[in-house]
PDB file of C-alpha atoms in Angstrom:
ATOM      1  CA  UNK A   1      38.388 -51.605  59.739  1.00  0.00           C
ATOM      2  CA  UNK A   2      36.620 -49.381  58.089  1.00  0.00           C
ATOM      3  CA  UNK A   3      32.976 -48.794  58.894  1.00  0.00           C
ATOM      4  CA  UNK A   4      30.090 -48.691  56.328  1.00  0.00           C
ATOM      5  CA  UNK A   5      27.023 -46.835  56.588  1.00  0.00           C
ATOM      6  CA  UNK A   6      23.645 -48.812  55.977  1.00  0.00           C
ATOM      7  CA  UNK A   7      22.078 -47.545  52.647  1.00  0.00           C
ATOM      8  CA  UNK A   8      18.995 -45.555  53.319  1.00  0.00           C
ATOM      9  CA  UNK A   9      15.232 -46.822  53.296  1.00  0.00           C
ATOM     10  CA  UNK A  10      14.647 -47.973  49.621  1.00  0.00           C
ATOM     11  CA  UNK A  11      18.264 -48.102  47.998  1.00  0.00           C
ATOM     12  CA  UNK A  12      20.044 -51.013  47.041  1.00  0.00           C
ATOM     13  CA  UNK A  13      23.184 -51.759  48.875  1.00  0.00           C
ATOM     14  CA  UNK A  14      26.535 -51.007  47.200  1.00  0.00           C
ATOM     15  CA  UNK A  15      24.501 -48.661  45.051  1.00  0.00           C
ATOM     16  CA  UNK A  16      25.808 -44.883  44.769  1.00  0.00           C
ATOM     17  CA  UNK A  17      24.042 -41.704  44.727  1.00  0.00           C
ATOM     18  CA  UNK A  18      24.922 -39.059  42.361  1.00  0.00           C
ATOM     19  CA  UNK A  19      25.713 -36.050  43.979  1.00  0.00           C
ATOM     20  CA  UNK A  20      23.492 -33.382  43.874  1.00  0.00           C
ATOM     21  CA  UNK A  21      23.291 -30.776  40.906  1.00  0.00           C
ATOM     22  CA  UNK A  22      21.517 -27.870  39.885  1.00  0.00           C
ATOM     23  CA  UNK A  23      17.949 -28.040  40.282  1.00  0.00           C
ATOM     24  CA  UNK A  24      16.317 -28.667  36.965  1.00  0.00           C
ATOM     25  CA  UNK A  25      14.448 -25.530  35.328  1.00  0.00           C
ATOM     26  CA  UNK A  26      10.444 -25.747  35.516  1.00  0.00           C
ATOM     27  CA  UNK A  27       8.918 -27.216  33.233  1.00  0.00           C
ATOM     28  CA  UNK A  28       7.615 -24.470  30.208  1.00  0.00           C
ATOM     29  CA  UNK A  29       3.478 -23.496  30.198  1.00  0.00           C
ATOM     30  CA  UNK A  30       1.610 -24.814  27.845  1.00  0.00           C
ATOM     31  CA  UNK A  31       0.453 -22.425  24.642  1.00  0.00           C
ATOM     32  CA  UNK A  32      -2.199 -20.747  25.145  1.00  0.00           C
ATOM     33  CA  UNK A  33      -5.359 -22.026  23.857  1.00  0.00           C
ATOM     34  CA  UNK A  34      -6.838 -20.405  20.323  1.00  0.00           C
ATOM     35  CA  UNK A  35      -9.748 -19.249  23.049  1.00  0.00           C
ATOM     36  CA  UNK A  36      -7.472 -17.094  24.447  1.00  0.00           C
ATOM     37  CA  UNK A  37      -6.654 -14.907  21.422  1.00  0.00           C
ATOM     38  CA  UNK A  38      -9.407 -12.591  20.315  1.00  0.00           C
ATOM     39  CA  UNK A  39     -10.981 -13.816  17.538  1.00  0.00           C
ATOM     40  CA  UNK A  40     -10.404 -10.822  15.019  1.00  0.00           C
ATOM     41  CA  UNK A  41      -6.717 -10.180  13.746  1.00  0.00           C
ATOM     42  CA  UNK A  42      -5.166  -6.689  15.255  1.00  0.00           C
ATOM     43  CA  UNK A  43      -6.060  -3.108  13.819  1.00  0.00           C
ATOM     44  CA  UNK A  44      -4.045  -2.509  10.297  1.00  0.00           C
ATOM     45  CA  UNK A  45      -1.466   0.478  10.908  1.00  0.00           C
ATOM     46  CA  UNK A  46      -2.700   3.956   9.956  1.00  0.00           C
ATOM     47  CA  UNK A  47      -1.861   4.444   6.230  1.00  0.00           C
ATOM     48  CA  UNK A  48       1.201   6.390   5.508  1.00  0.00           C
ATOM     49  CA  UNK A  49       1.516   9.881   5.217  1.00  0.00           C
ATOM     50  CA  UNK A  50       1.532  11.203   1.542  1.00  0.00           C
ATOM     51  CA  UNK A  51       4.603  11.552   0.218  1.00  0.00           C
ATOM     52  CA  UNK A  52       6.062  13.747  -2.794  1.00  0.00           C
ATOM     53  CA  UNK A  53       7.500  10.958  -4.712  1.00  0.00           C
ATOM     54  CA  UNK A  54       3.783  10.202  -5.817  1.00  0.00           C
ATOM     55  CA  UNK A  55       0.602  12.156  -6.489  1.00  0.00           C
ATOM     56  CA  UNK A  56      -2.248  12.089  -3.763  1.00  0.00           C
ATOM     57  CA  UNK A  57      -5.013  10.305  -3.283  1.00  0.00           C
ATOM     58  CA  UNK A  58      -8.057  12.236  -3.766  1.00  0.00           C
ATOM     59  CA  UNK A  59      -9.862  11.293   0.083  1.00  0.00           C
ATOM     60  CA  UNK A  60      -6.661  13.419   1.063  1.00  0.00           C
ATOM     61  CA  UNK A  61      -8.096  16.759  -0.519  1.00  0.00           C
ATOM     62  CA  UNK A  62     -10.638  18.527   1.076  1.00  0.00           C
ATOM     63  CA  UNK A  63     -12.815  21.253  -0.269  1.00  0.00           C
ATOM     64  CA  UNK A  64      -9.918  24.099   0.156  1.00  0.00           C
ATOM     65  CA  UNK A  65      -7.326  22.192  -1.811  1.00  0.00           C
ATOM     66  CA  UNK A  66      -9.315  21.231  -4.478  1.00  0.00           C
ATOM     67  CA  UNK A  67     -10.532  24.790  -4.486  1.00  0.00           C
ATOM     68  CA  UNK A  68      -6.937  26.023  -4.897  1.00  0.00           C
ATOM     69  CA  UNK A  69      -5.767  23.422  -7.200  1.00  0.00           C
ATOM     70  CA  UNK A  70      -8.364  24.499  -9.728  1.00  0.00           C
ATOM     71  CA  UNK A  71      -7.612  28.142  -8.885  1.00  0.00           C
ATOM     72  CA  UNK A  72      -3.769  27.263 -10.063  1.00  0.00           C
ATOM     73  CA  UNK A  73      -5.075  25.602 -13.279  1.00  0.00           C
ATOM     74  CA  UNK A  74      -7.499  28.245 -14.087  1.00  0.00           C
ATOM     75  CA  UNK A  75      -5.185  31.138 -12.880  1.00  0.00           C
ATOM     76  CA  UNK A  76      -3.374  30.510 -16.276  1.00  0.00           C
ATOM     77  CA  UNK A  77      -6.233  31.700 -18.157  1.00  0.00           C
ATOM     78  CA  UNK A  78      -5.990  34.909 -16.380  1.00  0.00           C
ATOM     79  CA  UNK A  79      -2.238  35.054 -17.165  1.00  0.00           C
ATOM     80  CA  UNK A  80      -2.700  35.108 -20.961  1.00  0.00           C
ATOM     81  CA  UNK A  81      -3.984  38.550 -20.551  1.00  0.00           C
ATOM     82  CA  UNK A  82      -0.631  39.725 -20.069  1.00  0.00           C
ATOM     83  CA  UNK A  83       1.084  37.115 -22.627  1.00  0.00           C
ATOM     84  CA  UNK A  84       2.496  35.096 -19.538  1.00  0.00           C
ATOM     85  CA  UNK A  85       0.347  32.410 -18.402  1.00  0.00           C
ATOM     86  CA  UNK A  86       2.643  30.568 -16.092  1.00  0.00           C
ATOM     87  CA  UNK A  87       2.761  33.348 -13.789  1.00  0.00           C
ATOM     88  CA  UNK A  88      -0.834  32.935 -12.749  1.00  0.00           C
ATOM     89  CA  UNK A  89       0.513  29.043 -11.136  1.00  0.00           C
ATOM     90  CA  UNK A  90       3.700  30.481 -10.391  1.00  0.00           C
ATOM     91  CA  UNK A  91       2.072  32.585  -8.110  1.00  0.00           C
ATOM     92  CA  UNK A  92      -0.216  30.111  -6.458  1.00  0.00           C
ATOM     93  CA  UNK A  93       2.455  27.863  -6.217  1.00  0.00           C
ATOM     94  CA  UNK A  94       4.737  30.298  -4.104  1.00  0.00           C
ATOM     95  CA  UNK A  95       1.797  31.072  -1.880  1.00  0.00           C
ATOM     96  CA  UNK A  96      -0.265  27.788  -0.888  1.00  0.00           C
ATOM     97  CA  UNK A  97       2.435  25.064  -1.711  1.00  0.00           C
ATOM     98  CA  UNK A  98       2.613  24.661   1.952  1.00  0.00           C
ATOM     99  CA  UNK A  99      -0.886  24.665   2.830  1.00  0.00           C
ATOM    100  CA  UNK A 100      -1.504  20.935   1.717  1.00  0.00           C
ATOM    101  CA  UNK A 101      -0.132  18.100  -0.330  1.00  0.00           C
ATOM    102  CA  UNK A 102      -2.191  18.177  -2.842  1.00  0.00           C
ATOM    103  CA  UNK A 103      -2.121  21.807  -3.980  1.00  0.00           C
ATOM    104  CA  UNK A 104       1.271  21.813  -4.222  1.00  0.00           C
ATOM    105  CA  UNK A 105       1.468  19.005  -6.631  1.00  0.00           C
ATOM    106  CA  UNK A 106      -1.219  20.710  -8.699  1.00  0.00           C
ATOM    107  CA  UNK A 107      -0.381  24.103  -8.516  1.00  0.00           C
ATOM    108  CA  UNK A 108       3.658  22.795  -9.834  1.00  0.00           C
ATOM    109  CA  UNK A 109       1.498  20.485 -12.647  1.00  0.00           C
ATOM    110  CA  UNK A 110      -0.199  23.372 -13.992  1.00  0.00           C
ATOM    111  CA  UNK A 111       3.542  25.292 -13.586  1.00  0.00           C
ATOM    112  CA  UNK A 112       5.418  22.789 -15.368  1.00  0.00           C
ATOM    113  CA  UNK A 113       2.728  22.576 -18.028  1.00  0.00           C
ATOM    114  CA  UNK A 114       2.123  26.633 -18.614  1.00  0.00           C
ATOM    115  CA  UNK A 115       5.799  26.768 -18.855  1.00  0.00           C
ATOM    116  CA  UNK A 116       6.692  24.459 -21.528  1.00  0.00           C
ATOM    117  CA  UNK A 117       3.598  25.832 -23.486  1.00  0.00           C
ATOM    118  CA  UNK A 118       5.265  29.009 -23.203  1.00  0.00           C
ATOM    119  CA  UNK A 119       8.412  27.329 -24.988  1.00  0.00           C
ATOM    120  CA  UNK A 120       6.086  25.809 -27.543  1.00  0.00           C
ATOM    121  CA  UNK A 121       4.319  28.836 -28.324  1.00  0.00           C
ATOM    122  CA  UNK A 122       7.501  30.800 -28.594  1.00  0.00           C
ATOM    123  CA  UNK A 123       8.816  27.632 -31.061  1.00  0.00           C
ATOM    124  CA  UNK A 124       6.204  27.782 -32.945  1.00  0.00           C
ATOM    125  CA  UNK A 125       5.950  31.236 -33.601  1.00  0.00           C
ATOM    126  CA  UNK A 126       9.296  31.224 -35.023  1.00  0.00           C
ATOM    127  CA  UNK A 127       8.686  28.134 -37.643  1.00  0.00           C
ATOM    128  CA  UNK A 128       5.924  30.195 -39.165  1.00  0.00           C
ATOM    129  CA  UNK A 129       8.605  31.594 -41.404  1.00  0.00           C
ATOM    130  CA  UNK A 130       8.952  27.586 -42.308  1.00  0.00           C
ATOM    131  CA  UNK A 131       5.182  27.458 -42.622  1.00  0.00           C
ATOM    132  CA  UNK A 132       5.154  25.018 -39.862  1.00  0.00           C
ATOM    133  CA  UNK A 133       4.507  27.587 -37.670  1.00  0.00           C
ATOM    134  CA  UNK A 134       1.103  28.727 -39.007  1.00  0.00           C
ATOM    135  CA  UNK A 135      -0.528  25.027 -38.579  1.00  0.00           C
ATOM    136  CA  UNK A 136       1.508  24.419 -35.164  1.00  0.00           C
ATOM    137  CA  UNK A 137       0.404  27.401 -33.376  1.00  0.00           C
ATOM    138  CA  UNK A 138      -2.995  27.254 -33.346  1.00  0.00           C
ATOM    139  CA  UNK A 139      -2.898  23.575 -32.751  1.00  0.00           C
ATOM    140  CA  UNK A 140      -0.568  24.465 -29.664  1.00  0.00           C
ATOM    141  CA  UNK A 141      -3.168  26.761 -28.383  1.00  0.00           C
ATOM    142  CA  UNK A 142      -6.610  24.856 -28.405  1.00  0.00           C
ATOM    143  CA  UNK A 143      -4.663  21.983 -26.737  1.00  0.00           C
ATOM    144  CA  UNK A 144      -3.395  24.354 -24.229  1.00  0.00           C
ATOM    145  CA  UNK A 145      -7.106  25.648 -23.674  1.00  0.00           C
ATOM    146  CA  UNK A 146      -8.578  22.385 -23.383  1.00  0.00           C
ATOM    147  CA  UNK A 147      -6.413  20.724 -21.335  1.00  0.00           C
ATOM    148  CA  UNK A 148      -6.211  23.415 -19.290  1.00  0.00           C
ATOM    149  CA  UNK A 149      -9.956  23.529 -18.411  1.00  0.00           C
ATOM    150  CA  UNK A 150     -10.130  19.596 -17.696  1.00  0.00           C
ATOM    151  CA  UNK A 151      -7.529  19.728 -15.632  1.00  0.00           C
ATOM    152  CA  UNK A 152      -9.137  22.151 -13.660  1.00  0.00           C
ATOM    153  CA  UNK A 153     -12.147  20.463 -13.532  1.00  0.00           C
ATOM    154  CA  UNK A 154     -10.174  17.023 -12.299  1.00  0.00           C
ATOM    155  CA  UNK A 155      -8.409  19.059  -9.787  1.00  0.00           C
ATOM    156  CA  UNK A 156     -11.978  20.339  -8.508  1.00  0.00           C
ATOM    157  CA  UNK A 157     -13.110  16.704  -8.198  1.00  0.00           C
ATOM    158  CA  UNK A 158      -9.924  15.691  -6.249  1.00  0.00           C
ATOM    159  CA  UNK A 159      -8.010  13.979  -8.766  1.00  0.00           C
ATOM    160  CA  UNK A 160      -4.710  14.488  -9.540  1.00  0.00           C
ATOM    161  CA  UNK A 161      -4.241  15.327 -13.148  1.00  0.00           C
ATOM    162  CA  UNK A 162      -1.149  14.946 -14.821  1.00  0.00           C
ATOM    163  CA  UNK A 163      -0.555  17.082 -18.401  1.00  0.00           C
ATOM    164  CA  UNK A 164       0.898  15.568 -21.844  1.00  0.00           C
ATOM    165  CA  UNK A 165       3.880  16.869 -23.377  1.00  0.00           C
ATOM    166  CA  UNK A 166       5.072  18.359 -20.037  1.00  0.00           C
ATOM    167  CA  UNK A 167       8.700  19.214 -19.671  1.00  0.00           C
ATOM    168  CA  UNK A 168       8.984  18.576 -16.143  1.00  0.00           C
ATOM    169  CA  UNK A 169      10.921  22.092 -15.234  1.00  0.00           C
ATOM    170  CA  UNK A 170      10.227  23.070 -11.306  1.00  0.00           C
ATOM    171  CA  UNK A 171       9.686  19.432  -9.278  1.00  0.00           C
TER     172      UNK A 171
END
């Protein structure tokens, strides 16, 4: 005969137990409560760092750049003395366009722009046998001068300044 074990305190009889199994994972917290988060949202990243595909913001020059950027607009002025007036930006391009962001984009601005005046001046000077020539020059010129001095006066404020008719030569 075979002998059968009473069932423990509290079972039924000819009930089985399961046997036993993993133990079951604890049970997950709670969420926090919204008094636990602060009650401002987190610090916005630091703005990005400017970047040559677009022209600077003027907070990002300080009194030196500006200084300089109006020195390369200007500087063409002083270059028309010897019938070359890009080479007054050229030169302050080569020298500070490392110094900061924003004289670099300035100081190639007023490059770009001196340069293809150059090639208008020279274009029109040869269509004065046409006639052309002798109403297109001096127009050329006194746009040259004036948008010559308020870009320099932009570029001494801290705004970017870009020129009209500019063939876009040296980027």
């Amino acid at each position: 005969m075979s002998e059968t074990t009473p069932p423990p305190p509290g079972e039924e009889p000819g009930r089985t137990t399961p046997p036993p199994g993993p133990p079951a994972p604890p049970p997950a917290p709670p969420p926090p409560s919204s008094e636990a988060w602060p009650s401002s949202p987190p610090p916005a990243p630091p703005p990005p760092a400017w970047s040559p595909a677009g022209p600077p913001s003027p907070a990002d020059a300080d009194a030196n750049a500006r200084q300089w950027a109006m020195i390369a607009h200007l500087s063409a002025l002083a270059g028309l003395i010897i019938g070359l007036n890009w080479l007054g930006p050229l030169l302050v391009y080569l020298v500070k366009k490392d110094e900061h962001p924003f004289i670099a984009d300035q100081s190639r601005e007023a490059l770009n722009f001196n340069l293809s005046e150059f090639i208008y001046i020279i274009v029109s000077a040869i269509l004065i046998i046409l006639v052309v020539g002798l109403l297109l020059l001096p127009a050329v010129a006194i746009a040259w001068l004036i948008l010559t001095i308020i870009a320099a006066i932009r570029a001494n404020n801290g705004e970017p300044y870009r020129y009209p008719l500019t063939i876009r030569l040296v980027s």
